[in-house]
Coordinates of C-alpha atoms in Angstrom, one line a residue:
X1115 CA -8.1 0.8 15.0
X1116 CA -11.3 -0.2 16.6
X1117 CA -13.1 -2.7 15.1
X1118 CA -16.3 -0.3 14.5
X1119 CA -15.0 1.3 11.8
X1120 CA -13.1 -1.8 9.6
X1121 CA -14.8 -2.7 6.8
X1122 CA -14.7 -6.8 6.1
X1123 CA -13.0 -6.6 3.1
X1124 CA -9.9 -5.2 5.3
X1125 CA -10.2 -6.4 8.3
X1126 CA -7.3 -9.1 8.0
X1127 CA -5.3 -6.9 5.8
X1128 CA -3.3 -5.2 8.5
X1129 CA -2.9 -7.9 11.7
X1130 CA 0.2 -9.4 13.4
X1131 CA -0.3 -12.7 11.7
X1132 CA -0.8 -11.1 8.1
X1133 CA 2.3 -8.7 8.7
X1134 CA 4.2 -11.4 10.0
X1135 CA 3.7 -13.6 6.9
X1136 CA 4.7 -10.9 4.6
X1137 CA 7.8 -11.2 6.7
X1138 CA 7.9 -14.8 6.2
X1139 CA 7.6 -14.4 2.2
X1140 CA 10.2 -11.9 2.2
X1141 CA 12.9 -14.1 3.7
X1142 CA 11.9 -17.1 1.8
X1143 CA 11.9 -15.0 -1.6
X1144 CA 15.4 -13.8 -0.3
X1145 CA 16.1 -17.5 0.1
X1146 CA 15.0 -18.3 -3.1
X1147 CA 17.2 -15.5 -5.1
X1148 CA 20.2 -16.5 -3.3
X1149 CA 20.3 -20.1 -4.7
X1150 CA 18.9 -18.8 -8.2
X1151 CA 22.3 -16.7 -7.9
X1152 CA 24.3 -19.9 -6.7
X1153 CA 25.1 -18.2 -3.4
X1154 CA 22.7 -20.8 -1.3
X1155 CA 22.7 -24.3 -1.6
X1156 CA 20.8 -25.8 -4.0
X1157 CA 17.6 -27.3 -2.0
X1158 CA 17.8 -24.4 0.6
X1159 CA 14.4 -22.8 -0.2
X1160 CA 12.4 -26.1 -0.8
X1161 CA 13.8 -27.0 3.0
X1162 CA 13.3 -23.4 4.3
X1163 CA 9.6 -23.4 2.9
X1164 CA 8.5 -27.0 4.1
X1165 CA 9.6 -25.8 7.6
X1166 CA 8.9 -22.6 7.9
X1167 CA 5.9 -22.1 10.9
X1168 CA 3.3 -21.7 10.5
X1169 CA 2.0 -17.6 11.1
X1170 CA -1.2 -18.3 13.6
X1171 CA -1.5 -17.0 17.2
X1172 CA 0.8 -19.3 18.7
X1173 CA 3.6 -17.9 16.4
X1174 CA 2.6 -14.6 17.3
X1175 CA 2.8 -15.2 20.6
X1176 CA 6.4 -16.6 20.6
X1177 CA 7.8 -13.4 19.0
X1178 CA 6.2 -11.7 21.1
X1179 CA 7.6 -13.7 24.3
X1180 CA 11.1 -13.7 22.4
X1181 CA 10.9 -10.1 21.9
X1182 CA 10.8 -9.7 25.7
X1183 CA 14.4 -10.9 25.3
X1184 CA 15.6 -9.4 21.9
X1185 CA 14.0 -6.0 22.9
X1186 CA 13.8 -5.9 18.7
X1187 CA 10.6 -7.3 17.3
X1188 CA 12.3 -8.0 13.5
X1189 CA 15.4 -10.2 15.5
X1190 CA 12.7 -11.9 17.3
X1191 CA 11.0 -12.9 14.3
X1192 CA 14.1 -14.1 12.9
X1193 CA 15.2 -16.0 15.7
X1194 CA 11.4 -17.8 15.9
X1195 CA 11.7 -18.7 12.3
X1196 CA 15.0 -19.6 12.6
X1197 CA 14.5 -21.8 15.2
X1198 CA 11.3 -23.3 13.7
X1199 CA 13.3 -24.4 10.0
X1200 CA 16.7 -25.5 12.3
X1201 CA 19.7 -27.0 10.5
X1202 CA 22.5 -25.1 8.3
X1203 CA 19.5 -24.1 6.2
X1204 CA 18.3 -21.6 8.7
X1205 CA 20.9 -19.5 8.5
X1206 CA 20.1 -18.4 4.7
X1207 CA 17.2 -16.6 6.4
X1208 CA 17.5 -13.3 6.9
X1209 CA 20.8 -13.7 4.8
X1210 CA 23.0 -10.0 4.2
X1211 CA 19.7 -8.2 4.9
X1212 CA 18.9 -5.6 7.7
X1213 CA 15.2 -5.5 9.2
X1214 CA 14.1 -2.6 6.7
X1215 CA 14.8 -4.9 4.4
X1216 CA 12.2 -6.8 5.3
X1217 CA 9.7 -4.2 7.0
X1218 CA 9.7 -1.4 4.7
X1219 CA 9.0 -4.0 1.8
X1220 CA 6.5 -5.6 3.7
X1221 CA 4.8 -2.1 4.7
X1222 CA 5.0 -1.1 0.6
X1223 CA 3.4 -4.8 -0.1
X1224 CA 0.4 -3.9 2.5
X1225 CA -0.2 -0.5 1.1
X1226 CA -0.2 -1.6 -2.3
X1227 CA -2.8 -3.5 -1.5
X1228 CA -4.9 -1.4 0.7
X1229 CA -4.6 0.8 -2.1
X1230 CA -6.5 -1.2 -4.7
X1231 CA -9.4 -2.0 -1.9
X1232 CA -9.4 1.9 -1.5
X1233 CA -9.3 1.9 -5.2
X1234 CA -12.3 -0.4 -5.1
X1235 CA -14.4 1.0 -3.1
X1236 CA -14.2 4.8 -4.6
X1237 CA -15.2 3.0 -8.4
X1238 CA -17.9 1.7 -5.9
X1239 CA -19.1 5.4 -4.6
X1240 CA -18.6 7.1 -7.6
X1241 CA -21.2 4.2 -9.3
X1242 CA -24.0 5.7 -6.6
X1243 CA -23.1 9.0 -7.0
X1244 CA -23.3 9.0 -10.9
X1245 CA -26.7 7.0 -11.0
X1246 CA -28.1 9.5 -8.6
X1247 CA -26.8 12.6 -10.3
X1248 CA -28.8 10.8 -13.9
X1249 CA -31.7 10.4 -11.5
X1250 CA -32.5 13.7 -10.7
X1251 CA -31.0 15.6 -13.8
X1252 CA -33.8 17.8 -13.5
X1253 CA -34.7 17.5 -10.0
X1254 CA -35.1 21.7 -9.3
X1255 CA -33.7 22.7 -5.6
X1256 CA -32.7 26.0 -4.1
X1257 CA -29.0 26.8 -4.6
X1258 CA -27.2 28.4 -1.0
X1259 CA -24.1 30.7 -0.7
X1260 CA -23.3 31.6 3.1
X1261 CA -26.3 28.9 4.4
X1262 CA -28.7 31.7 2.7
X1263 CA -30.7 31.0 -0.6
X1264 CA -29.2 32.2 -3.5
X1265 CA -30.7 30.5 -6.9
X1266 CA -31.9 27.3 -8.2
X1267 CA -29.9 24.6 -9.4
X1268 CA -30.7 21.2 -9.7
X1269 CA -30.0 18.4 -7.2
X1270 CA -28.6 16.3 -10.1
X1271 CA -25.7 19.1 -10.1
X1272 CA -25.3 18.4 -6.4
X1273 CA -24.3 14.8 -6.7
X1274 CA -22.3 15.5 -10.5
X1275 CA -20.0 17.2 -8.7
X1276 CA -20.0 15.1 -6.0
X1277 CA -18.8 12.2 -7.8
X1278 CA -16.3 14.6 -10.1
X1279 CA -14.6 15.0 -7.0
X1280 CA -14.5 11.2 -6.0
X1281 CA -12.6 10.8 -9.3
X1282 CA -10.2 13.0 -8.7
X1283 CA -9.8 11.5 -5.1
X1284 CA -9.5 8.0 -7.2
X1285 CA -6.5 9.2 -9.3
X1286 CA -4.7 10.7 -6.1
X1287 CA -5.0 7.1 -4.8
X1288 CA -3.9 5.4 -7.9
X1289 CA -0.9 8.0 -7.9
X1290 CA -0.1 7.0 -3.9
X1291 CA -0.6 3.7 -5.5
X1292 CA 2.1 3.6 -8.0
X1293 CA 4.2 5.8 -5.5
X1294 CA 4.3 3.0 -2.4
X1295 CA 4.3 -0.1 -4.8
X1296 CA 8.0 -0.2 -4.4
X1297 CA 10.6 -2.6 -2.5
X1298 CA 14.3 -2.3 -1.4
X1299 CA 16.3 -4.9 -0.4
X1300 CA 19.9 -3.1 -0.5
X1301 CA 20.9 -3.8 3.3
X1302 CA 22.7 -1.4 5.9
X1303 CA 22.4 2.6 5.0
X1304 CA 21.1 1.2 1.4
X1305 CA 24.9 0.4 -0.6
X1306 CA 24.3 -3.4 -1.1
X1307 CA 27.2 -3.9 1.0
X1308 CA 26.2 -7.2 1.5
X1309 CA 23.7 -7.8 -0.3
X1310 CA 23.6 -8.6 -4.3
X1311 CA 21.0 -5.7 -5.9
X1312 CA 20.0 -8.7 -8.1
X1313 CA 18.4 -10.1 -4.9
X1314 CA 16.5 -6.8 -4.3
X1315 CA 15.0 -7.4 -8.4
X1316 CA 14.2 -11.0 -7.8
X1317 CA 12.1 -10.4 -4.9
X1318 CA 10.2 -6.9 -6.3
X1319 CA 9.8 -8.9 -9.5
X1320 CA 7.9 -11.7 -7.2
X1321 CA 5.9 -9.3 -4.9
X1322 CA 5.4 -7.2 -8.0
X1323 CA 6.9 -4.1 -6.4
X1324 CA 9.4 -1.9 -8.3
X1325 CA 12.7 -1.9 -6.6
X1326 CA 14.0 1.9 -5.7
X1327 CA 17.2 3.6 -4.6
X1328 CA 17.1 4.1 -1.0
X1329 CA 18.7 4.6 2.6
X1330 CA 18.3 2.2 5.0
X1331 CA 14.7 3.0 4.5
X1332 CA 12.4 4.1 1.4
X1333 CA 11.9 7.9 1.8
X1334 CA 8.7 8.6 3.7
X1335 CA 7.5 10.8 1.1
X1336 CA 6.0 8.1 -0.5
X1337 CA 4.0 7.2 2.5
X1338 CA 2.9 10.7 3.2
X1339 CA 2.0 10.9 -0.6
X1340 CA -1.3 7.6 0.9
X1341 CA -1.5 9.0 3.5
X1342 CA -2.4 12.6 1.8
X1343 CA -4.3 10.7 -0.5
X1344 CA -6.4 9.3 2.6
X1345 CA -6.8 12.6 4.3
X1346 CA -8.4 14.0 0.6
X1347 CA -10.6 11.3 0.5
X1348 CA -11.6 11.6 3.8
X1349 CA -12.3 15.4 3.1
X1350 CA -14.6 14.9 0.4
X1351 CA -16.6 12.4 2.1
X1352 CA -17.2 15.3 4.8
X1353 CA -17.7 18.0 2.0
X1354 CA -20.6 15.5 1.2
X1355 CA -21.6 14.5 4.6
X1356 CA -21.7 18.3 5.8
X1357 CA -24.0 19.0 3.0
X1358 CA -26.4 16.3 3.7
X1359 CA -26.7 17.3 6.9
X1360 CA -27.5 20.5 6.7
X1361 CA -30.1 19.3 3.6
X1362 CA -31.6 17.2 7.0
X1363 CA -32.5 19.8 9.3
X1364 CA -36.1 19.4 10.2
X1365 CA -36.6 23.2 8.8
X1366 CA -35.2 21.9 5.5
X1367 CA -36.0 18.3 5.0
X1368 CA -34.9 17.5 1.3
X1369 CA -33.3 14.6 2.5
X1370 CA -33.0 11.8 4.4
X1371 CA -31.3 8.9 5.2
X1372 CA -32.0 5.7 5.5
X1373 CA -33.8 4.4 8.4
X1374 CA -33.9 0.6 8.7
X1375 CA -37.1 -1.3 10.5
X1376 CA -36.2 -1.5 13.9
X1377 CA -33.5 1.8 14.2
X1378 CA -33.8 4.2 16.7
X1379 CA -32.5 7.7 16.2
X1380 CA -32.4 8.2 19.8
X1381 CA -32.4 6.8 23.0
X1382 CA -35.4 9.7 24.2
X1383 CA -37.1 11.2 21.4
X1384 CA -38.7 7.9 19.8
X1385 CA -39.4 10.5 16.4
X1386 CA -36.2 11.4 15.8
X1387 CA -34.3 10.5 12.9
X1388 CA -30.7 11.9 12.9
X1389 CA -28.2 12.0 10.2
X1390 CA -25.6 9.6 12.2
X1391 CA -24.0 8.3 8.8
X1392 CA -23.1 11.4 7.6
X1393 CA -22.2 13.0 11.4
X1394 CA -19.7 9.6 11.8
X1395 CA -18.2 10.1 8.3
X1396 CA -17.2 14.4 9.4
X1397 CA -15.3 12.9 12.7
X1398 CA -13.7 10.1 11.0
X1399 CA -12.3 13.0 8.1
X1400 CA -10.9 14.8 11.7
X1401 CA -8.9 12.0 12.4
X1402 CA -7.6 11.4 8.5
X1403 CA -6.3 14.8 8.5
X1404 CA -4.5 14.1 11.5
X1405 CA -2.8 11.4 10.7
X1406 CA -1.3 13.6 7.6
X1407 CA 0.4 15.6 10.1
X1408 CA 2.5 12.8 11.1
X1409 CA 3.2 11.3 8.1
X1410 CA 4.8 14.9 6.9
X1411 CA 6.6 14.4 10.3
X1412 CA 7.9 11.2 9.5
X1413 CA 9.5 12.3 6.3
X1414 CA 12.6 14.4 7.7
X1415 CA 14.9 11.0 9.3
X1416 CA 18.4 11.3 10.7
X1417 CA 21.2 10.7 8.5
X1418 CA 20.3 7.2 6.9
X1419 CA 17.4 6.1 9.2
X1420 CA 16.1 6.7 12.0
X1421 CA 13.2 4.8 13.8
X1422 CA 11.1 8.1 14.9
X1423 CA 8.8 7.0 11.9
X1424 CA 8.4 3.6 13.0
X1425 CA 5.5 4.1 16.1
X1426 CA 4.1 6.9 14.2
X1427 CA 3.4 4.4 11.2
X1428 CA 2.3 1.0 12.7
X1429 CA -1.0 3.3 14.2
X1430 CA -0.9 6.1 11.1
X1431 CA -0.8 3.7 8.0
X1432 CA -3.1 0.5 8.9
X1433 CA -6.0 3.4 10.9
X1434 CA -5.3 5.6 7.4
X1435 CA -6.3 2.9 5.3
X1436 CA -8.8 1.5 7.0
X1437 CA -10.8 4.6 7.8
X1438 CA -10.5 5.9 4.1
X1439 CA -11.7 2.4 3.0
X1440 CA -14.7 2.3 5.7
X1441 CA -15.5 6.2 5.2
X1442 CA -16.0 5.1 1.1
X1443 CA -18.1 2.0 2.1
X1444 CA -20.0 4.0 4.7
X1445 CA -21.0 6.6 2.1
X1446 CA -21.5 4.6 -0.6
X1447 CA -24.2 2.8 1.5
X1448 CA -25.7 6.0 3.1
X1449 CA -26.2 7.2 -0.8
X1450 CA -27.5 4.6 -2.2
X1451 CA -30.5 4.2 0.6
X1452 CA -30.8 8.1 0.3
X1453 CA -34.0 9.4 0.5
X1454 CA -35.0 12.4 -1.8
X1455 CA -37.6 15.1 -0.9
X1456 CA -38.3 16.0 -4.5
X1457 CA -41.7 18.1 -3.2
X1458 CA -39.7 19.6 -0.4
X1459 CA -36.8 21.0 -2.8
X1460 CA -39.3 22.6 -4.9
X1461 CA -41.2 24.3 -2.0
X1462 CA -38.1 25.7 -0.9
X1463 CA -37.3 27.1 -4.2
X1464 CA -40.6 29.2 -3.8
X1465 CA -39.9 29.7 0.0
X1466 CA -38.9 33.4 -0.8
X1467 CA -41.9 34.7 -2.9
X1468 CA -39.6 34.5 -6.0
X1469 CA -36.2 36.4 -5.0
X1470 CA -34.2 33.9 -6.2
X1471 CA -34.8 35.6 -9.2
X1472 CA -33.2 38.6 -8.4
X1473 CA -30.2 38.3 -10.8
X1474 CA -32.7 38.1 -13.9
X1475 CA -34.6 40.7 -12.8
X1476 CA -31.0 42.7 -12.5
X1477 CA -30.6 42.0 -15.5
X1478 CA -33.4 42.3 -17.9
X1479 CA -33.6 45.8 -16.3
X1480 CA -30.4 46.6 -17.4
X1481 CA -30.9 45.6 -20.9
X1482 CA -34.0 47.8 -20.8
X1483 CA -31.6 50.4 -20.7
X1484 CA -31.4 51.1 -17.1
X1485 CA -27.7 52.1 -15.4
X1486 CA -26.3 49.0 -13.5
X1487 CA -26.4 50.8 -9.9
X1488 CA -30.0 52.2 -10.7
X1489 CA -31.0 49.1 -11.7
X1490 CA -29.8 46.9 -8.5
X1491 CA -31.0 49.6 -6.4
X1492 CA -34.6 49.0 -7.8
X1493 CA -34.1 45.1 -7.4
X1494 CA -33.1 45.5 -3.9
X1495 CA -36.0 47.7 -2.8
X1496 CA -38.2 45.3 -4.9
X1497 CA -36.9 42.6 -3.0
X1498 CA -37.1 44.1 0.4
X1499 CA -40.3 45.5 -0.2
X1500 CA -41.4 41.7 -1.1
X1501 CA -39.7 39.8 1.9
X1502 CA -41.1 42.3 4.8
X1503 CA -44.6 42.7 3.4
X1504 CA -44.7 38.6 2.2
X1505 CA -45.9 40.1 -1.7
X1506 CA -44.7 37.9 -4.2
X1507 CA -41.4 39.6 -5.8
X1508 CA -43.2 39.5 -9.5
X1509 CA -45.7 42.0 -8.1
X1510 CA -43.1 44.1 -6.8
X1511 CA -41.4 44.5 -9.9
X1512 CA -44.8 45.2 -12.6
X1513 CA -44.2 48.6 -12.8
X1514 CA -41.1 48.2 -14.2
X1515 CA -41.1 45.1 -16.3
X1516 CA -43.5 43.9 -19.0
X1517 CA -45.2 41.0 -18.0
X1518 CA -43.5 39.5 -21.1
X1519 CA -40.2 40.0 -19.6
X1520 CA -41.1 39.0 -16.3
X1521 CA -42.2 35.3 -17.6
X1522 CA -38.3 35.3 -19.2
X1523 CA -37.4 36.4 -15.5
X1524 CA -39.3 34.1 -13.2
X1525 CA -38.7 31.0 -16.0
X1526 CA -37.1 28.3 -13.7
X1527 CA -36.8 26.1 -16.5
X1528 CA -34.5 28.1 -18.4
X1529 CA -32.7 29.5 -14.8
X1530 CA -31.4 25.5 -14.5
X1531 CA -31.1 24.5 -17.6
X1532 CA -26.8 25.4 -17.7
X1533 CA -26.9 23.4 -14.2
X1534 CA -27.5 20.1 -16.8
X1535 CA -23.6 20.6 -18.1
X1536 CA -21.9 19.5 -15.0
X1537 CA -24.6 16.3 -15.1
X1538 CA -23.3 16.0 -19.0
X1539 CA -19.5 16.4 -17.9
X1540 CA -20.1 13.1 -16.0
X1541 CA -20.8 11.6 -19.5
X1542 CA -16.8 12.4 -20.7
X1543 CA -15.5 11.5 -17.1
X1544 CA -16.5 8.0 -16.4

């Protein structure tokens, strides 16, 4: 992943020096359960951790170079740390395990983990989005079905649901969550051949992972479960973004983000102000979705492993969780400095002369005792009548309406007032 689109607060999460200690505190766990169970001397972890190497670049580096020889990153890993502790105690690393052992527990620890910062970070979004929904409860805009204006509803709505959606987003994360926070340390094709299963308890217990049956691997449904969990999130930030751009087209102009003193929206056109935030956060969902596709790939191994998962995952699983966790940050941001055209929304609730009451109209005809198809075709010729002559749609109807029913008709008040529920229903969510 390029460093444009990782947020701070996981940035270090998903290097070769922080994977490589996770390695590192694997083995010496693994150590450390083997003398609890008598099988290591006693002494052999306190040695093993006061020599273990230190995990910086140079260590990186020598795996690397060893792997040149090994052809097998987790054997060159051993052999470096190996080699750096010396002495019988040495060879207690890496003692009855096999290297998904080791990496598949370490992948689970580092998910679990970028699972609470994506955890984090929607509680952070859904905060923004819930304030702004309170804020503009009864902020009136124009309602759109197929781009074209329907009826009013109330921007407050907009962002309710918004953040409804975010929730559920945050409960398919906590689910991945509890899915991935697992470990297995049970050796060869998973039979604890040579390996204790009391090891494998000892070392979830420590990393506070749950220890599960397994192959040589832990079935990749769980990773597809994040990973799906990702994508979702990454599909409701464009469900947002989409709408907020649209909502900034120069002919609509209800919103706008944030512009900060000294931005330019364009290289050329020194006016423009484009919606960039919400354009970045629609490609980055493109690439969330696509990573989806391979984790379903990766589910369906030979026999008891395979490594046809193993390139898929070290670019799907670190570029999954970091774009989720920069799209939620991104948006969060772009929300909270979101600019609201309050007078805009309302002139482009009266942008039609009124035909956004059309459905009223339909209806308070109907109780007049009018037939249903009589009664639209009235409404409709109103309506046209109305749009091509630009004669407000009340006028076009006062032959057939009192004017007491038209005020119940054209009361916008009363139109919106059910749009206030979905603002309420954030009330028994959060």
């Amino acid at each position: 992943m390029i460093d444009r689109y990782i947020h701070p607060d996981m940035a270090g999460l998903f290097t070769d020096a922080n994977r490589f200690a996770r390695y590192l505190e694997i083995e010496l766990l693994v150590v450390a359960a083997w003398e609890e169970l008598g099988v290591a001397p006693v002494g052999s972890t306190a040695i093993c951790r006061s020599r273990s190497p230190k995990i910086d670049t140079a260590f990186v580096e020598a795996v690397s170079e060893r792997e040149l020889i090994t052809n097998h990153d987790v054997a060159a890993f051993v052999d470096v740390v190996q080699a750096a502790i010396g002495g019988p105690e040495a060879s207690w690393i890496h003692y009855g395990m096999t290297s998904s052992d080791v990496v598949d527990t370490s992948w689970c620890s580092l998910l679990t983990e970028a699972a609470d910062l994506l955890i984090s970070a929607a509680d952070e979004l859904i905060d923004v989005l819930v304030s702004l929904a309170r804020r503009h409860r009864n902020t009136v805009t124009i309602g759109r079905t197929h781009g074209m204006h329907a009826e009013p509803t109330t921007f407050g709505a907009k962002c309710a649901l918004w953040a409804l959606q975010v929730d559920r987003d945050r409960h398919r994360l906590r689910s991945a969550r509890s899915a991935i926070a697992v470990g297995k340390l049970s050796g060869a094709v998973g039979t604890y051949s040579n390996v204790d299963p009391r090891v494998e308890e000892i070392v979830c217990r420590a990393l506070r992972l749950r220890p599960v049956p397994a192959t040589q691997v832990v079935s990749r449904d769980r990773h597809a479960q994040y990973l799906y969990a990702c994508a979702a999130v990454g599909s409701t930030l464009e469900m947002i973004a989409v709408e907020l751009r649209h909502l900034q087209r120069t002919e609509v102009s209800e919103v706008q983000e944030g512009f900060r003193p000294g931005q330019k929206g364009s290289s050329a056109m020194p006016h423009k102000r484009n919606p960039i935030s919400s354009e970045t956060l629609t490609g980055l969902s493109r690439l969330l979705r696509g990573n989806l596709v391979a984790g379903f790939e990766n589910v369906a191994l030979w026999h008891e492993r395979d490594i046809s998962h193993s390139s898929a995952e070290r670019v799907v699983l670190p570029d999954s969780s970091q774009l989720a966790h920069y799209g939620l940050k991104r948006a969060a941001r772009l929300l909270a400095g979101l600019v609201v055209n309050v007078e805009r929304m309302e002139r482009n609730v009266s942008l039609t002369n009124g035909l956004v009451f059309s459905q009223p109209a339909l209806l308070a005809l109907i109780k007049s005792g009018m037939s249903r198809d009589d009664a639209y075709r009235v409404v409709q010729e109103a309506a046209s009548n109305s749009w091509e002559n630009g004669r407000p749609f009340r006028e076009s109807l006062a032959q057939h309406l009192s004017d007491e029913r038209l005020d119940q008709v054209f009361d916008l008040t009363k139109m919106v007032e059910g749009a206030h529920r979905t603002v309420d229903a954030l009330d028994n969510a959060f």
